[in-house]
PDB file of C-alpha atoms in Angstrom:
ATOM      1  CA  MET A 153     -20.150 -16.830  24.436  1.00  0.00           C
ATOM      2  CA  ILE A 154     -21.318 -13.386  23.317  1.00  0.00           C
ATOM      3  CA  PHE A 155     -19.293 -11.926  20.436  1.00  0.00           C
ATOM      4  CA  ILE A 156     -19.389  -8.121  20.456  1.00  0.00           C
ATOM      5  CA  LEU A 157     -18.520  -5.960  17.447  1.00  0.00           C
ATOM      6  CA  SER A 158     -19.521  -2.669  19.059  1.00  0.00           C
ATOM      7  CA  ARG A 159     -16.071  -1.149  19.610  1.00  0.00           C
ATOM      8  CA  LEU A 160     -14.372  -0.613  16.274  1.00  0.00           C
ATOM      9  CA  PHE A 161     -10.989   1.045  16.041  1.00  0.00           C
ATOM     10  CA  PHE A 162      -9.355   2.579  12.988  1.00  0.00           C
ATOM     11  CA  CYS A 163      -5.639   2.467  12.376  1.00  0.00           C
ATOM     12  CA  LEU A 164      -4.798   6.183  12.360  1.00  0.00           C
ATOM     13  CA  PHE A 165      -1.062   6.035  13.056  1.00  0.00           C
ATOM     14  CA  ILE A 166       1.178   7.932  10.651  1.00  0.00           C
ATOM     15  CA  GLY A 167       4.840   7.031  10.597  1.00  0.00           C
ATOM     16  CA  GLY A 168       7.273   4.313   9.671  1.00  0.00           C
ATOM     17  CA  CYS A 169       7.333   4.001   5.916  1.00  0.00           C
ATOM     18  CA  VAL A 170       6.252   7.457   4.798  1.00  0.00           C
ATOM     19  CA  SER A 171       8.411  10.484   4.003  1.00  0.00           C
ATOM     20  CA  ASN A 172      10.471  11.712   6.959  1.00  0.00           C
ATOM     21  CA  GLN A 173       9.755  15.270   5.845  1.00  0.00           C
ATOM     22  CA  GLY A 174       6.031  14.542   5.814  1.00  0.00           C
ATOM     23  CA  VAL A 175       6.139  12.950   9.263  1.00  0.00           C
ATOM     24  CA  ASP A 176       8.222  15.818  10.626  1.00  0.00           C
ATOM     25  CA  ALA A 177       5.732  18.362   9.280  1.00  0.00           C
ATOM     26  CA  TYR A 178       2.821  16.337  10.650  1.00  0.00           C
ATOM     27  CA  ARG A 179       4.333  16.160  14.117  1.00  0.00           C
ATOM     28  CA  LYS A 180       4.887  19.912  14.074  1.00  0.00           C
ATOM     29  CA  GLY A 181       1.246  20.484  13.175  1.00  0.00           C
ATOM     30  CA  ASP A 182       2.072  21.754   9.667  1.00  0.00           C
ATOM     31  CA  TYR A 183      -0.646  19.696   8.028  1.00  0.00           C
ATOM     32  CA  THR A 184      -0.565  21.541   4.696  1.00  0.00           C
ATOM     33  CA  GLU A 185       3.097  20.654   4.218  1.00  0.00           C
ATOM     34  CA  ALA A 186       2.526  17.118   5.508  1.00  0.00           C
ATOM     35  CA  LEU A 187      -0.273  16.551   2.991  1.00  0.00           C
ATOM     36  CA  ARG A 188       1.916  17.843   0.170  1.00  0.00           C
ATOM     37  CA  GLU A 189       4.748  15.514   1.139  1.00  0.00           C
ATOM     38  CA  PHE A 190       2.502  12.488   1.568  1.00  0.00           C
ATOM     39  CA  ARG A 191       0.760  13.081  -1.759  1.00  0.00           C
ATOM     40  CA  ASN A 192       4.141  13.323  -3.440  1.00  0.00           C
ATOM     41  CA  GLU A 193       5.139   9.948  -2.033  1.00  0.00           C
ATOM     42  CA  GLY A 194       3.259   8.152  -4.786  1.00  0.00           C
ATOM     43  CA  ASP A 195       3.185   4.895  -2.838  1.00  0.00           C
ATOM     44  CA  PRO A 196       0.707   3.041  -0.583  1.00  0.00           C
ATOM     45  CA  SER A 197       2.162   4.433   2.657  1.00  0.00           C
ATOM     46  CA  GLY A 198       1.766   8.008   1.449  1.00  0.00           C
ATOM     47  CA  ASP A 199      -1.758   7.314   0.210  1.00  0.00           C
ATOM     48  CA  PHE A 200      -2.624   5.768   3.568  1.00  0.00           C
ATOM     49  CA  ALA A 201      -1.310   8.833   5.421  1.00  0.00           C
ATOM     50  CA  VAL A 202      -3.401  11.165   3.242  1.00  0.00           C
ATOM     51  CA  GLY A 203      -6.437   8.985   3.983  1.00  0.00           C
ATOM     52  CA  VAL A 204      -5.805   9.305   7.706  1.00  0.00           C
ATOM     53  CA  MET A 205      -5.604  13.095   7.456  1.00  0.00           C
ATOM     54  CA  HIS A 206      -8.848  13.315   5.478  1.00  0.00           C
ATOM     55  CA  TYR A 207     -10.562  11.017   7.974  1.00  0.00           C
ATOM     56  CA  LYS A 208      -9.363  13.065  10.952  1.00  0.00           C
ATOM     57  CA  GLY A 209      -9.822  16.454   9.262  1.00  0.00           C
ATOM     58  CA  GLU A 210      -6.188  17.507   9.573  1.00  0.00           C
ATOM     59  CA  GLY A 211      -5.260  20.230   7.086  1.00  0.00           C
ATOM     60  CA  VAL A 212      -8.531  19.584   5.236  1.00  0.00           C
ATOM     61  CA  LEU A 213     -12.212  19.361   6.101  1.00  0.00           C
ATOM     62  CA  ARG A 214     -13.038  15.992   7.623  1.00  0.00           C
ATOM     63  CA  ASP A 215     -14.381  13.844   4.807  1.00  0.00           C
ATOM     64  CA  SER A 216     -14.901  10.099   5.223  1.00  0.00           C
ATOM     65  CA  GLY A 217     -15.708   9.709   1.529  1.00  0.00           C
ATOM     66  CA  GLU A 218     -12.402  11.295   0.523  1.00  0.00           C
ATOM     67  CA  ALA A 219     -10.626   9.152   3.097  1.00  0.00           C
ATOM     68  CA  VAL A 220     -12.157   6.050   1.513  1.00  0.00           C
ATOM     69  CA  GLY A 221     -10.645   7.004  -1.848  1.00  0.00           C
ATOM     70  CA  TRP A 222      -7.129   7.292  -0.410  1.00  0.00           C
ATOM     71  CA  PHE A 223      -7.440   4.203   1.774  1.00  0.00           C
ATOM     72  CA  ARG A 224      -8.703   2.246  -1.230  1.00  0.00           C
ATOM     73  CA  ARG A 225      -5.713   3.322  -3.323  1.00  0.00           C
ATOM     74  CA  ALA A 226      -3.363   2.130  -0.608  1.00  0.00           C
ATOM     75  CA  ALA A 227      -5.383  -1.023   0.064  1.00  0.00           C
ATOM     76  CA  ASP A 228      -5.483  -2.002  -3.610  1.00  0.00           C
ATOM     77  CA  ASN A 229      -1.696  -1.860  -3.504  1.00  0.00           C
ATOM     78  CA  GLY A 230      -1.463  -4.201  -0.545  1.00  0.00           C
ATOM     79  CA  HIS A 231      -1.212  -1.819   2.433  1.00  0.00           C
ATOM     80  CA  PRO A 232      -2.567  -3.932   5.357  1.00  0.00           C
ATOM     81  CA  ALA A 233      -3.589  -1.049   7.638  1.00  0.00           C
ATOM     82  CA  ALA A 234      -5.498   0.538   4.746  1.00  0.00           C
ATOM     83  CA  GLN A 235      -7.188  -2.800   4.020  1.00  0.00           C
ATOM     84  CA  TYR A 236      -8.142  -3.033   7.687  1.00  0.00           C
ATOM     85  CA  ASN A 237      -9.555   0.521   7.630  1.00  0.00           C
ATOM     86  CA  MET A 238     -11.582  -0.309   4.544  1.00  0.00           C
ATOM     87  CA  GLY A 239     -13.071  -3.220   6.457  1.00  0.00           C
ATOM     88  CA  ILE A 240     -14.021  -0.928   9.343  1.00  0.00           C
ATOM     89  CA  LEU A 241     -15.548   1.649   6.989  1.00  0.00           C
ATOM     90  CA  TYR A 242     -17.703  -0.988   5.289  1.00  0.00           C
ATOM     91  CA  LEU A 243     -18.654  -2.469   8.648  1.00  0.00           C
ATOM     92  CA  LYS A 244     -19.798   0.940   9.929  1.00  0.00           C
ATOM     93  CA  GLY A 245     -21.163   2.245   6.647  1.00  0.00           C
ATOM     94  CA  GLU A 246     -19.003   5.348   6.921  1.00  0.00           C
ATOM     95  CA  GLY A 247     -18.093   6.981   3.602  1.00  0.00           C
ATOM     96  CA  VAL A 248     -19.476   3.887   1.870  1.00  0.00           C
ATOM     97  CA  GLU A 249     -22.693   1.890   1.991  1.00  0.00           C
ATOM     98  CA  LYS A 250     -22.645  -0.606   4.854  1.00  0.00           C
ATOM     99  CA  ASP A 251     -21.641  -4.019   3.510  1.00  0.00           C
ATOM    100  CA  ARG A 252     -20.492  -6.767   5.861  1.00  0.00           C
ATOM    101  CA  LYS A 253     -19.421  -9.077   3.026  1.00  0.00           C
ATOM    102  CA  GLU A 254     -17.150  -6.354   1.689  1.00  0.00           C
ATOM    103  CA  ALA A 255     -15.899  -5.697   5.227  1.00  0.00           C
ATOM    104  CA  ALA A 256     -15.023  -9.383   5.567  1.00  0.00           C
ATOM    105  CA  ARG A 257     -13.214  -9.316   2.218  1.00  0.00           C
ATOM    106  CA  TRP A 258     -10.994  -6.425   3.266  1.00  0.00           C
ATOM    107  CA  PHE A 259     -10.350  -7.873   6.723  1.00  0.00           C
ATOM    108  CA  ARG A 260      -9.298 -11.138   5.092  1.00  0.00           C
ATOM    109  CA  LEU A 261      -6.793  -9.389   2.833  1.00  0.00           C
ATOM    110  CA  ALA A 262      -5.178  -7.677   5.813  1.00  0.00           C
ATOM    111  CA  ALA A 263      -5.467 -10.795   7.986  1.00  0.00           C
ATOM    112  CA  LEU A 264      -3.600 -12.883   5.424  1.00  0.00           C
ATOM    113  CA  GLN A 265      -0.744 -10.406   5.755  1.00  0.00           C
ATOM    114  CA  GLY A 266      -0.665 -11.041   9.504  1.00  0.00           C
ATOM    115  CA  TYR A 267      -2.493  -7.884  10.621  1.00  0.00           C
ATOM    116  CA  ALA A 268      -3.726  -8.864  14.093  1.00  0.00           C
ATOM    117  CA  ARG A 269      -6.678  -6.478  14.379  1.00  0.00           C
ATOM    118  CA  ALA A 270      -8.003  -7.703  11.037  1.00  0.00           C
ATOM    119  CA  GLN A 271      -7.540 -11.329  12.103  1.00  0.00           C
ATOM    120  CA  PHE A 272      -9.526 -10.646  15.259  1.00  0.00           C
ATOM    121  CA  ASN A 273     -12.343  -8.848  13.423  1.00  0.00           C
ATOM    122  CA  LEU A 274     -12.533 -11.606  10.805  1.00  0.00           C
ATOM    123  CA  GLY A 275     -12.816 -14.107  13.638  1.00  0.00           C
ATOM    124  CA  LEU A 276     -15.703 -12.102  15.079  1.00  0.00           C
ATOM    125  CA  LEU A 277     -17.504 -12.100  11.741  1.00  0.00           C
ATOM    126  CA  TYR A 278     -17.156 -15.891  11.504  1.00  0.00           C
ATOM    127  CA  ALA A 279     -18.361 -16.288  15.094  1.00  0.00           C
ATOM    128  CA  ARG A 280     -21.422 -14.143  14.434  1.00  0.00           C
ATOM    129  CA  GLY A 281     -22.082 -15.278  10.865  1.00  0.00           C
ATOM    130  CA  GLU A 282     -21.987 -11.721   9.534  1.00  0.00           C
ATOM    131  CA  GLY A 283     -20.632 -11.183   6.031  1.00  0.00           C
ATOM    132  CA  VAL A 284     -19.561 -14.832   5.995  1.00  0.00           C
ATOM    133  CA  MET A 285     -21.156 -18.167   6.851  1.00  0.00           C
ATOM    134  CA  LYS A 286     -21.065 -18.787  10.591  1.00  0.00           C
ATOM    135  CA  ASP A 287     -18.151 -21.085  11.345  1.00  0.00           C
ATOM    136  CA  LEU A 288     -16.880 -21.335  14.919  1.00  0.00           C
ATOM    137  CA  ARG A 289     -13.843 -23.392  13.908  1.00  0.00           C
ATOM    138  CA  GLU A 290     -12.810 -20.694  11.481  1.00  0.00           C
ATOM    139  CA  ALA A 291     -13.427 -18.104  14.204  1.00  0.00           C
ATOM    140  CA  VAL A 292     -11.049 -20.018  16.485  1.00  0.00           C
ATOM    141  CA  ASN A 293      -8.486 -20.129  13.685  1.00  0.00           C
ATOM    142  CA  TRP A 294      -8.457 -16.351  13.254  1.00  0.00           C
ATOM    143  CA  PHE A 295      -8.636 -15.596  16.975  1.00  0.00           C
ATOM    144  CA  LYS A 296      -5.608 -17.839  17.485  1.00  0.00           C
ATOM    145  CA  ARG A 297      -3.620 -16.114  14.739  1.00  0.00           C
ATOM    146  CA  ALA A 298      -4.194 -12.758  16.424  1.00  0.00           C
ATOM    147  CA  ALA A 299      -3.731 -14.171  19.924  1.00  0.00           C
ATOM    148  CA  VAL A 300      -0.268 -15.588  19.243  1.00  0.00           C
ATOM    149  CA  GLN A 301       0.777 -12.078  18.206  1.00  0.00           C
ATOM    150  CA  GLY A 302      -0.194 -10.846  21.661  1.00  0.00           C
ATOM    151  CA  PHE A 303      -3.533  -9.244  20.765  1.00  0.00           C
ATOM    152  CA  ALA A 304      -5.236  -9.294  24.167  1.00  0.00           C
ATOM    153  CA  LYS A 305      -8.859  -9.210  22.997  1.00  0.00           C
ATOM    154  CA  ALA A 306      -8.227 -12.208  20.749  1.00  0.00           C
ATOM    155  CA  GLN A 307      -6.611 -14.039  23.673  1.00  0.00           C
ATOM    156  CA  ILE A 308      -9.747 -13.421  25.758  1.00  0.00           C
ATOM    157  CA  TYR A 309     -12.113 -14.616  23.033  1.00  0.00           C
ATOM    158  CA  LEU A 310      -9.942 -17.652  22.342  1.00  0.00           C
ATOM    159  CA  GLY A 311      -9.968 -18.433  26.058  1.00  0.00           C
ATOM    160  CA  GLY A 312     -13.731 -18.164  25.999  1.00  0.00           C
ATOM    161  CA  MET A 313     -13.955 -20.570  23.069  1.00  0.00           C
ATOM    162  CA  TYR A 314     -11.854 -23.144  24.937  1.00  0.00           C
ATOM    163  CA  ALA A 315     -13.872 -22.596  28.119  1.00  0.00           C
ATOM    164  CA  GLY A 316     -17.165 -23.254  26.360  1.00  0.00           C
ATOM    165  CA  GLY A 317     -15.997 -25.795  23.802  1.00  0.00           C
ATOM    166  CA  GLU A 318     -17.117 -23.597  20.924  1.00  0.00           C
ATOM    167  CA  GLY A 319     -15.356 -24.407  17.656  1.00  0.00           C
ATOM    168  CA  VAL A 320     -12.755 -26.346  19.616  1.00  0.00           C
ATOM    169  CA  LYS A 321     -12.667 -29.179  22.153  1.00  0.00           C
ATOM    170  CA  LYS A 322     -13.460 -27.862  25.640  1.00  0.00           C
ATOM    171  CA  ASN A 323     -10.285 -27.381  27.654  1.00  0.00           C
ATOM    172  CA  ARG A 324     -10.535 -25.235  30.774  1.00  0.00           C
ATOM    173  CA  GLY A 325      -6.778 -25.382  31.359  1.00  0.00           C
ATOM    174  CA  GLU A 326      -6.185 -23.973  27.884  1.00  0.00           C
ATOM    175  CA  ALA A 327      -8.819 -21.323  28.544  1.00  0.00           C
ATOM    176  CA  ALA A 328      -6.962 -20.266  31.689  1.00  0.00           C
ATOM    177  CA  ARG A 329      -3.685 -20.134  29.758  1.00  0.00           C
ATOM    178  CA  TRP A 330      -5.076 -17.673  27.211  1.00  0.00           C
ATOM    179  CA  PHE A 331      -6.837 -15.599  29.872  1.00  0.00           C
ATOM    180  CA  ARG A 332      -3.520 -15.371  31.723  1.00  0.00           C
ATOM    181  CA  MET A 333      -1.737 -14.023  28.623  1.00  0.00           C
ATOM    182  CA  ALA A 334      -4.251 -11.204  28.327  1.00  0.00           C
ATOM    183  CA  ALA A 335      -4.330 -10.639  32.097  1.00  0.00           C
ATOM    184  CA  GLU A 336      -0.567 -10.234  32.221  1.00  0.00           C
ATOM    185  CA  GLN A 337      -0.898  -7.475  29.618  1.00  0.00           C
ATOM    186  CA  GLY A 338      -3.114  -5.605  32.064  1.00  0.00           C
ATOM    187  CA  ASN A 339      -6.493  -6.462  30.559  1.00  0.00           C
ATOM    188  CA  SER A 340      -8.984  -6.163  33.434  1.00  0.00           C
ATOM    189  CA  GLU A 341     -11.598  -8.394  31.776  1.00  0.00           C
ATOM    190  CA  ALA A 342      -9.100 -11.250  31.552  1.00  0.00           C
ATOM    191  CA  GLN A 343      -7.910 -10.585  35.103  1.00  0.00           C
ATOM    192  CA  VAL A 344     -11.466 -11.087  36.364  1.00  0.00           C
ATOM    193  CA  TYR A 345     -11.910 -14.323  34.377  1.00  0.00           C
ATOM    194  CA  LEU A 346      -8.613 -15.672  35.683  1.00  0.00           C
ATOM    195  CA  GLY A 347      -9.501 -14.662  39.238  1.00  0.00           C
ATOM    196  CA  VAL A 348     -12.782 -16.579  38.974  1.00  0.00           C
ATOM    197  CA  MET A 349     -10.958 -19.665  37.715  1.00  0.00           C
ATOM    198  CA  TYR A 350      -8.552 -19.556  40.674  1.00  0.00           C
ATOM    199  CA  ALA A 351     -11.426 -18.995  43.102  1.00  0.00           C
ATOM    200  CA  ARG A 352     -13.272 -22.057  41.785  1.00  0.00           C
ATOM    201  CA  GLY A 353     -10.312 -24.263  40.924  1.00  0.00           C
ATOM    202  CA  ASP A 354     -11.557 -24.308  37.351  1.00  0.00           C
ATOM    203  CA  GLY A 355      -8.810 -25.071  34.824  1.00  0.00           C
ATOM    204  CA  VAL A 356      -6.201 -24.215  37.470  1.00  0.00           C
ATOM    205  CA  GLU A 357      -5.465 -25.403  40.985  1.00  0.00           C
ATOM    206  CA  LYS A 358      -7.765 -23.646  43.433  1.00  0.00           C
ATOM    207  CA  ASP A 359      -5.904 -20.768  45.055  1.00  0.00           C
ATOM    208  CA  ARG A 360      -7.751 -18.102  47.026  1.00  0.00           C
ATOM    209  CA  ASP A 361      -4.714 -15.824  47.299  1.00  0.00           C
ATOM    210  CA  LYS A 362      -4.136 -15.808  43.529  1.00  0.00           C
ATOM    211  CA  ALA A 363      -7.825 -15.171  42.940  1.00  0.00           C
ATOM    212  CA  ILE A 364      -7.719 -12.166  45.260  1.00  0.00           C
ATOM    213  CA  ALA A 365      -4.527 -10.891  43.611  1.00  0.00           C
ATOM    214  CA  TRP A 366      -6.099 -10.954  40.139  1.00  0.00           C
ATOM    215  CA  PHE A 367      -9.344  -9.388  41.355  1.00  0.00           C
ATOM    216  CA  ARG A 368      -7.335  -6.608  43.019  1.00  0.00           C
ATOM    217  CA  ARG A 369      -5.432  -5.898  39.813  1.00  0.00           C
ATOM    218  CA  ALA A 370      -8.698  -5.619  37.895  1.00  0.00           C
ATOM    219  CA  ALA A 371     -10.366  -3.573  40.640  1.00  0.00           C
ATOM    220  CA  ALA A 372      -7.476  -1.115  40.581  1.00  0.00           C
ATOM    221  CA  GLN A 373      -8.452  -0.408  36.976  1.00  0.00           C
ATOM    222  CA  GLY A 374     -12.038   0.269  37.989  1.00  0.00           C
ATOM    223  CA  SER A 375     -13.615  -3.123  37.291  1.00  0.00           C
ATOM    224  CA  LEU A 376     -16.930  -3.261  39.159  1.00  0.00           C
ATOM    225  CA  ARG A 377     -17.133  -7.027  38.689  1.00  0.00           C
ATOM    226  CA  ALA A 378     -13.738  -7.451  40.323  1.00  0.00           C
ATOM    227  CA  LYS A 379     -14.793  -5.290  43.271  1.00  0.00           C
ATOM    228  CA  GLU A 380     -17.927  -7.389  43.716  1.00  0.00           C
ATOM    229  CA  TYR A 381     -15.918 -10.619  43.661  1.00  0.00           C
ATOM    230  CA  LEU A 382     -13.548  -9.202  46.280  1.00  0.00           C
ATOM    231  CA  LYS A 383     -16.510  -8.538  48.583  1.00  0.00           C
ATOM    232  CA  ARG A 384     -17.736 -12.110  48.145  1.00  0.00           C
ATOM    233  CA  ILE A 385     -14.384 -13.835  48.579  1.00  0.00           C
ATOM    234  CA  LYS A 386     -13.415 -12.120  51.855  1.00  0.00           C
TER     235      LYS A 386
END
């Protein structure tokens, strides 16, 4: 299985635990007031929000280095989204020198708090042997933790691990089960995999109609692979 780290997403959502006045100002586009309120919070959520605004350039010039400082303050005080963002920044080398070991350290801190995106990324690092020793069993462990929280990409990778017997005993039925979870969330990649399994009777009872149904759902989202399978199956 190919483990891809190319698409990296920051957590840039402001809300929940920070000042209502700050959030209100932010939503109105009054970034100067929002920054003032968030800075006055004096807690990890406020620090995280300031980091987001510096990273996005809202009310201030965009400055990844300044964002790192605020994210680090929040992360050092246990804020999981800030810890996750620190991992991404070290992985990309943005605002800091690229350091995959440090990325893995921050992902682990967030992952241990149950942060699904961090669990998934830590699993990828174990699968690829980047920043940590390669360990497919440990990759499965972290993919599963994220997958049971409904994180579709982790469900797909976990399905792939079961399909190939990588880090876990091969079980095509279990692979199909995880692919189905992601497919039912609308993930076109998983819909294609599940369609193929129904078309071949691989891990599930062979069912041409179900295969076509899953390929159609993926094709409706623009999947070229699904469209090609539909041409072959008819």
